[in-house]
XYZ file of C-alpha atoms in Angstrom:
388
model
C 102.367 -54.103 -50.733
C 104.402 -53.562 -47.265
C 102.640 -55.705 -44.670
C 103.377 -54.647 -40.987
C 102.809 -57.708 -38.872
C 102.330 -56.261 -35.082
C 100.325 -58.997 -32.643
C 99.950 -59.094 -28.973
C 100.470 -62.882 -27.089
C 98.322 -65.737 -27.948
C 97.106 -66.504 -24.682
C 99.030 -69.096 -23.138
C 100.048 -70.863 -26.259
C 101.975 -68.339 -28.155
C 103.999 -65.332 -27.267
C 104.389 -61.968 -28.841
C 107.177 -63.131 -31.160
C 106.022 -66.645 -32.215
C 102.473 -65.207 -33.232
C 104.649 -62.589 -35.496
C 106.528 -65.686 -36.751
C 103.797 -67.893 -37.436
C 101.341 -64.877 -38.549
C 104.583 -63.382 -40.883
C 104.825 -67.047 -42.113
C 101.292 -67.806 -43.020
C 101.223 -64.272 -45.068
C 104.573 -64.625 -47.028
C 102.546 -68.242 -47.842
C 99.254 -66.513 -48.770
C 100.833 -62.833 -50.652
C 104.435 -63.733 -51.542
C 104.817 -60.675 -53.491
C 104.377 -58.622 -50.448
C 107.246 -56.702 -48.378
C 106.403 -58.275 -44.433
C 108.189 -56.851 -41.241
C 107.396 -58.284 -37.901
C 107.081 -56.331 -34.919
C 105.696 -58.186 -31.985
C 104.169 -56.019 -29.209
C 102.987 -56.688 -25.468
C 100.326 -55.189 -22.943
C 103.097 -55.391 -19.878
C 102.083 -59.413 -19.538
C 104.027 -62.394 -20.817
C 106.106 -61.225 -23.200
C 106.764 -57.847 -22.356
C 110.897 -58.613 -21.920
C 111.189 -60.162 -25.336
C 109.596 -57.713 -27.011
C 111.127 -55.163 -25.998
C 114.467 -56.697 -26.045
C 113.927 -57.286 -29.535
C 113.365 -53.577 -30.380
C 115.823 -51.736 -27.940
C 118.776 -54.491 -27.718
C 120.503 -53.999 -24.464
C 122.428 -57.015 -22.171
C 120.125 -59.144 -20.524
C 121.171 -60.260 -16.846
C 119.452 -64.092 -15.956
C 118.405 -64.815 -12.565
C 115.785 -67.510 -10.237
C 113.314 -66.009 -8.912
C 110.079 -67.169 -6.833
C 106.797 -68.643 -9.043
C 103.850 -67.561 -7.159
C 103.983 -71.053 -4.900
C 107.685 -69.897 -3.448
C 109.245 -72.460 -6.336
C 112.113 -71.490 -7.928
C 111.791 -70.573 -11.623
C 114.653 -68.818 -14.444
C 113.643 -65.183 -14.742
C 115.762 -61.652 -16.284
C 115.925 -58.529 -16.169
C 116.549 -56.079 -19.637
C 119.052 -53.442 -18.933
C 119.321 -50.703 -21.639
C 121.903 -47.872 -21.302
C 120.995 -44.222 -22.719
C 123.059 -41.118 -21.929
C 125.269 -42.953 -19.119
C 122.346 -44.177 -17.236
C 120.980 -47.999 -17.246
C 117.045 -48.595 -17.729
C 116.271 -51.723 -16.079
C 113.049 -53.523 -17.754
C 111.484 -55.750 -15.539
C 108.269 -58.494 -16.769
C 106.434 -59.057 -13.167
C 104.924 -62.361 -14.922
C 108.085 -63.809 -14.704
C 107.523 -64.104 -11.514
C 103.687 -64.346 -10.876
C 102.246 -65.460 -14.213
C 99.081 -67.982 -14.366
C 101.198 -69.837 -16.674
C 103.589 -71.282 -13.509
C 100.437 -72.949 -12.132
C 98.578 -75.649 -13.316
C 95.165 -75.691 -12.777
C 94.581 -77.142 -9.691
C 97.155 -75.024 -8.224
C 95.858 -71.947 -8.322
C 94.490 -69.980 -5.314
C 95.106 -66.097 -4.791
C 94.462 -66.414 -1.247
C 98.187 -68.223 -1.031
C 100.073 -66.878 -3.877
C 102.696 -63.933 -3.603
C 104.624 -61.435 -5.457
C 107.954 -61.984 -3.243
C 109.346 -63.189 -7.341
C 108.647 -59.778 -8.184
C 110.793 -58.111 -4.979
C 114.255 -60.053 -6.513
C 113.732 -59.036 -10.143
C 113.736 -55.434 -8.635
C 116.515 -55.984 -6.393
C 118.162 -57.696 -9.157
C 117.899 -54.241 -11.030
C 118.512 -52.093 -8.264
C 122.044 -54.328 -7.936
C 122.818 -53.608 -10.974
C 122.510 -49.634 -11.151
C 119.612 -49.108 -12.601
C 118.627 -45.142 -12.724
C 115.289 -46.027 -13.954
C 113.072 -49.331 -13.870
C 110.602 -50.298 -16.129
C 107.780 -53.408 -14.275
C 105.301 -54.644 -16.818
C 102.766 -55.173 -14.933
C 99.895 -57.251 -15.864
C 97.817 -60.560 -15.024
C 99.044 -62.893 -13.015
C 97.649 -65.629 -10.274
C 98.569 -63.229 -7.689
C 96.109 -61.019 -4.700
C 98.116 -59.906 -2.035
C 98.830 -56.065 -2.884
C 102.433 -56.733 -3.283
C 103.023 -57.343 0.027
C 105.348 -60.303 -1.077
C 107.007 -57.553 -3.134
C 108.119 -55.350 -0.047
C 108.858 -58.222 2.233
C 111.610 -59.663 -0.895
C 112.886 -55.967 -0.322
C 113.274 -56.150 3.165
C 110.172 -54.147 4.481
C 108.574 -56.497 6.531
C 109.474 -60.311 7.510
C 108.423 -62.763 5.431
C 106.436 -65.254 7.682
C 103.873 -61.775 7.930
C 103.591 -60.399 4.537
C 104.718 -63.538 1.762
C 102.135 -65.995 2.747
C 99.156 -64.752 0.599
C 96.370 -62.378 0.644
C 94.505 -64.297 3.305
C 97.586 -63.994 5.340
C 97.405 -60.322 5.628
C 94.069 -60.518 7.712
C 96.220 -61.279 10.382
C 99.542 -58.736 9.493
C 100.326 -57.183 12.933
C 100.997 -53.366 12.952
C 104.050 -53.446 12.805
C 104.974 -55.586 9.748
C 106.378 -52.905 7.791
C 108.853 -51.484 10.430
C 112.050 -51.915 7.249
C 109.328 -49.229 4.529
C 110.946 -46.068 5.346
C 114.302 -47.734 4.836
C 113.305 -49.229 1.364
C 111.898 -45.746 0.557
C 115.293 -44.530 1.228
C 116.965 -47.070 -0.869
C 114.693 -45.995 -3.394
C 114.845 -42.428 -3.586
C 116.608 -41.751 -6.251
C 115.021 -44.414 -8.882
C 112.701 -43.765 -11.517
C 110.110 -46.386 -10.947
C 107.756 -46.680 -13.525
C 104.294 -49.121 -13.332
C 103.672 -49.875 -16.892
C 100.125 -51.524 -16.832
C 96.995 -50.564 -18.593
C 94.387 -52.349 -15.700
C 92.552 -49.316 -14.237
C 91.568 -51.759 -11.342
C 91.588 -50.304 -8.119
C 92.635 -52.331 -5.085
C 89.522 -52.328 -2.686
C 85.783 -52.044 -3.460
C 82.835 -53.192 -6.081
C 85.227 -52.573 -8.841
C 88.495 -53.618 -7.282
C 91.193 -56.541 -7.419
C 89.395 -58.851 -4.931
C 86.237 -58.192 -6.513
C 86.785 -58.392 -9.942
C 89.900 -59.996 -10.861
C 90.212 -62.981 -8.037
C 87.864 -65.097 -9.067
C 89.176 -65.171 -12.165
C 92.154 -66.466 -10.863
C 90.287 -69.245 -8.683
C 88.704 -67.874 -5.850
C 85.157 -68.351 -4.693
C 82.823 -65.751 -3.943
C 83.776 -65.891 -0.175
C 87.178 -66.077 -0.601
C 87.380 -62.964 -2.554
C 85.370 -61.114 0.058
C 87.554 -62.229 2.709
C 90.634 -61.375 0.517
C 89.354 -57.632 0.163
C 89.087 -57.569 4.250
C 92.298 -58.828 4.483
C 93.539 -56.538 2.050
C 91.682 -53.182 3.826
C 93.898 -54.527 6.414
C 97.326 -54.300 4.658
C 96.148 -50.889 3.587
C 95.897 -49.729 7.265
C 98.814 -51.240 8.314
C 100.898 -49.845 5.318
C 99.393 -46.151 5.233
C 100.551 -46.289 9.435
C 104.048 -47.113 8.538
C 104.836 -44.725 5.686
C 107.093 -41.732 6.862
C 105.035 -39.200 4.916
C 101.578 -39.462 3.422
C 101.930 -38.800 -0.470
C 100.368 -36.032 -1.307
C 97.933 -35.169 -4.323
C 100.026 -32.611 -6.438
C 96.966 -30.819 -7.008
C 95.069 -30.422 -3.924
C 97.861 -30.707 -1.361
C 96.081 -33.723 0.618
C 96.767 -37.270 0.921
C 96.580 -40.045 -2.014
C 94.677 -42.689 -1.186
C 96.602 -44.951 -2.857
C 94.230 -47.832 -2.739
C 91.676 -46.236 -4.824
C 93.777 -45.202 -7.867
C 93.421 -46.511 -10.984
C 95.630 -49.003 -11.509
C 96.387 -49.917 -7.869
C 94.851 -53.283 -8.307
C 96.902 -54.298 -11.332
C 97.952 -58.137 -11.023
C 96.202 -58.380 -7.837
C 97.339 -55.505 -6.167
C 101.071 -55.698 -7.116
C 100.549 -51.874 -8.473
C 99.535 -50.585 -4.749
C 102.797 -51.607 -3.475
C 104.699 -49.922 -6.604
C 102.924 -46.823 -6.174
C 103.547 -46.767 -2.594
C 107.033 -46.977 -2.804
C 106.867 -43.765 -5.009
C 106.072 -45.701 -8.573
C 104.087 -43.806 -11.273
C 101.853 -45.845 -13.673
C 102.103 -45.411 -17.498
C 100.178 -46.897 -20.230
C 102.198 -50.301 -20.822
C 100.415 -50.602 -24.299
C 101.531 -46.956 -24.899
C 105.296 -47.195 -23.953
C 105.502 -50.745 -25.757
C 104.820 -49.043 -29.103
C 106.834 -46.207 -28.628
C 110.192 -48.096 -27.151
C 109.513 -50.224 -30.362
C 109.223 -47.579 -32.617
C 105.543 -48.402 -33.609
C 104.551 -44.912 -35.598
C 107.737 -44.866 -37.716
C 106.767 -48.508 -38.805
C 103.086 -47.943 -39.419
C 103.995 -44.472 -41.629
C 106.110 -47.182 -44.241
C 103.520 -49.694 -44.686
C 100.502 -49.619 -46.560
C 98.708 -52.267 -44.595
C 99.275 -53.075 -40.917
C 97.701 -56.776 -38.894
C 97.622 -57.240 -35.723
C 96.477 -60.148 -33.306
C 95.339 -61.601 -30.233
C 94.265 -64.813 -28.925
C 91.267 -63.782 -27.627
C 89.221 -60.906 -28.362
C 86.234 -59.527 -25.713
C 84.896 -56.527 -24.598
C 87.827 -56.022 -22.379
C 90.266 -55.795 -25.616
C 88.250 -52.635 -26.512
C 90.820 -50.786 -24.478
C 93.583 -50.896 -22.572
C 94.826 -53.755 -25.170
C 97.580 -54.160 -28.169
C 94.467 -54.263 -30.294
C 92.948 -51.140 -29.235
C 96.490 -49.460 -28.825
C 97.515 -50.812 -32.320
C 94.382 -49.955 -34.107
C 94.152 -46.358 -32.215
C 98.210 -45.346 -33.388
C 97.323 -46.669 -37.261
C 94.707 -44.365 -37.779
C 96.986 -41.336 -37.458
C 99.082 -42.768 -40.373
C 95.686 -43.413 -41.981
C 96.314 -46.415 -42.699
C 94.537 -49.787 -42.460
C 93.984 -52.140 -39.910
C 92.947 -55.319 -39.716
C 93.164 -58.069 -37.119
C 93.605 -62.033 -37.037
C 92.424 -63.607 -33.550
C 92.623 -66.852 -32.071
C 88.727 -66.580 -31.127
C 86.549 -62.968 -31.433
C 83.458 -62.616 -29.102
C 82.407 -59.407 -29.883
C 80.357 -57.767 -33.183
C 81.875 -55.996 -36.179
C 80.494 -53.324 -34.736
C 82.002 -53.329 -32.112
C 85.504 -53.705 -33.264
C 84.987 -51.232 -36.312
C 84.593 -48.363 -33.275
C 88.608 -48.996 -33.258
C 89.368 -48.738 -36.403
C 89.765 -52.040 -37.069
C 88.955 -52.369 -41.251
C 88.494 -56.471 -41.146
C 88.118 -58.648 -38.188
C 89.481 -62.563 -38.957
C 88.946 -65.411 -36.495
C 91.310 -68.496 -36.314
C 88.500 -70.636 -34.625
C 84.576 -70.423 -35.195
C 83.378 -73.753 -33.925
C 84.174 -76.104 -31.128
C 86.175 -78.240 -33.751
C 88.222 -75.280 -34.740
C 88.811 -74.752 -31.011
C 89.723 -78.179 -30.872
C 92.395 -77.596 -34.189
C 93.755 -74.204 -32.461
C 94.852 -75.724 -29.235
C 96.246 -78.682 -31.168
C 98.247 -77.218 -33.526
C 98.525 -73.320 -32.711
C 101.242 -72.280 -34.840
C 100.189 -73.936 -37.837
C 96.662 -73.194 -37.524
C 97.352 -68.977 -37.279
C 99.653 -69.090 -39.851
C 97.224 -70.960 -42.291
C 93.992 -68.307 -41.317
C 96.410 -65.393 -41.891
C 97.681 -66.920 -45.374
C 94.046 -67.171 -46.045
C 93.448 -63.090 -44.935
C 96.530 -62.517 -46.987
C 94.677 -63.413 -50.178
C 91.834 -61.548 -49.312
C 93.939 -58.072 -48.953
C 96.687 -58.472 -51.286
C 95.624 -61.255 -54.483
C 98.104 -62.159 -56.552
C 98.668 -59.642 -59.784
């Protein structure tokens, strides 16, 4: 049988390619008369570069950036020439990941995204015609504002000191936009992020995503008033309004879907003329997903953690949704599942394995991650492809 092996990160513990590795492993253990190819995947988060660097090749150009805490921390940027222009492929957790913080360290009323302003102007030095952020996660809340004052849009000591800090941003802290626009004018700049989060309201980045990230309940209401703030100061300062294609009136670019992604980092792409794209979507297609899916008779994917939220927008969901048009199988191997068979049958999914089940199996996963995927896979391997 031709296994494709196609899993999304591991949480913290394992990235796109070591869960192939350990997952392509554990079934070459379990069915070792079966054809396996690996082909990690990524949902714009951690491991978004090395995926994709994997599939498309390219010269990778290293750099320090900013962690969210102003330390410095190794970073790169993908750059992929096609038809005498350079795609530049950018991984914003590089730069703002939860991952650079240890637990006690993280507060999105201080963090910023200035990490993610010089990987862009990292790109932009190099030529890029296009660039590519995956955008997703990250212990970050301050509507990129970081971002644009790395770029040169506003000084620092305004706009890189945290959400909280923006309360406070005086009028004129983006005076340097229109000349960043200008910069950017003729760059493709695509937000590849599959959080529909808006920045501001009930549903939005404060609101929902903060205190995940550590904030209190009062912190993330003063984050969103600091953050209705920003948007006043930054919708003042742009030369032209963008305009809705459609209708002919102005975007509000704070309640688009997607503006809230990684704490408001995709506001500040869009308003500097980015458009978002599905990063699930444009994953599987730069890595050649549907081609790979038609040759194999049986494809697994996997996640470290499966909840209602992996129902979409996910490399489950996105995985399980682009198998069924080759109607073939799909079945799924995750660190822990908390939702129903029925629920992840409505994707498509044909078998749903967890690594863990009990606190002791928790215990075993965090212990020994590698080995303890590769051995529940070799055991899912026997179920779908016994020994002749």
């Amino acid at each position: 049988m031709r296994v494709l092996i196609a899993p999304d990160s591991f949480g913290s513990t394992l990235g796109p390619v070591q869960a192939a590795t350990a997952m392509g492993e554990g079934w070459t253990r379990g069915a070792p008369h079966d054809d396996v190819e690996l082909l990690p995947l990524s949902s714009g988060g951690p491991g978004f570069l090395d995926v994709l660097g994997r599939a498309l090749g390219g010269t990778t150009v290293m750099t320090t950036v900013s962690d969210p805490l102003g330390r410095e921390v190794p970073a790169a940027v993908l750059l992929v020439e096609r038809d005498g222009r350079t795609t530049a492929y950018i991984e914003a957790s590089q730069a703002t990941g939860l991952h650079l913080l240890g637990a006690d360290e993280r507060d999105p009323g201080l963090t910023s995204t200035w990490g993610v302003g010089r990987l862009l102007e990292t790109a932009l030095d190099e030529g890029a015609a296009t660039i590519v952020l995956g955008v997703g996660g990250g212990a970050t809340n301050d509507a990129g504002a970081g971002l644009l004052a790395a770029l040169g849009a506003g000084p620092a000591s305004a706009l890189a000191r945290g959400g909280l800090a923006l309360a406070d941003a005086p009028d004129d802290a983006l005076l340097g936009l229109p000349a960043v626009l200008d910069r950017l004018a003729g760059v493709d700049l695509v937000v590849a992020t599959d959080e529909e989060t808006p920045l501001l309201g009930l549903q939005g980045t404060s609101a929902v995503e903060a205190p995940r990230k550590g904030a209190s309940a009062s912190q993330a209401q003063a984050l969103e008033n600091a953050l209705g703030r920003f948007t006043d100061v930054l919708r003042r300062s742009l030369p032209e309004p963008p305009l809705d294609l459609l209708s002919g009136t102005p975007r509000r670019l704070e309640r688009e879907l997607g503006a809230g992604a990684a704490g408001g980092l995709g506001y500040a792409l869009l308003a500097l003329g980015g458009r978002r794209v599905g990063a699930v979507e444009t994953v599987l297609r730069e890595c050649g997903f549907g081609v790979a899916a038609a040759r194999a008779d049986l494809v697994v994917t996997g996640a470290g953690r499966v909840d209602w939220s992996t129902l979409r927008g996910s490399v489950v969901s996105g995985v399980a949704a682009a198998t069924l048009e080759t109607a073939r199988p799909t079945v799924l191997v995750a660190g822990e599942c908390l939702v129903g068979r029925r629920e992840t049958m409505t994707l498509g999914l044909a078998g749903t394995y967890a690594v863990a089940d009990t606190p002791s199996e928790v215990e075993a996963m965090v212990a020994d991650p590698v080995g303890t995927l590769a051995s529940r896979t070799a055991r899912v391997a026997r179920t779908w492809s016994p020994a002749r």
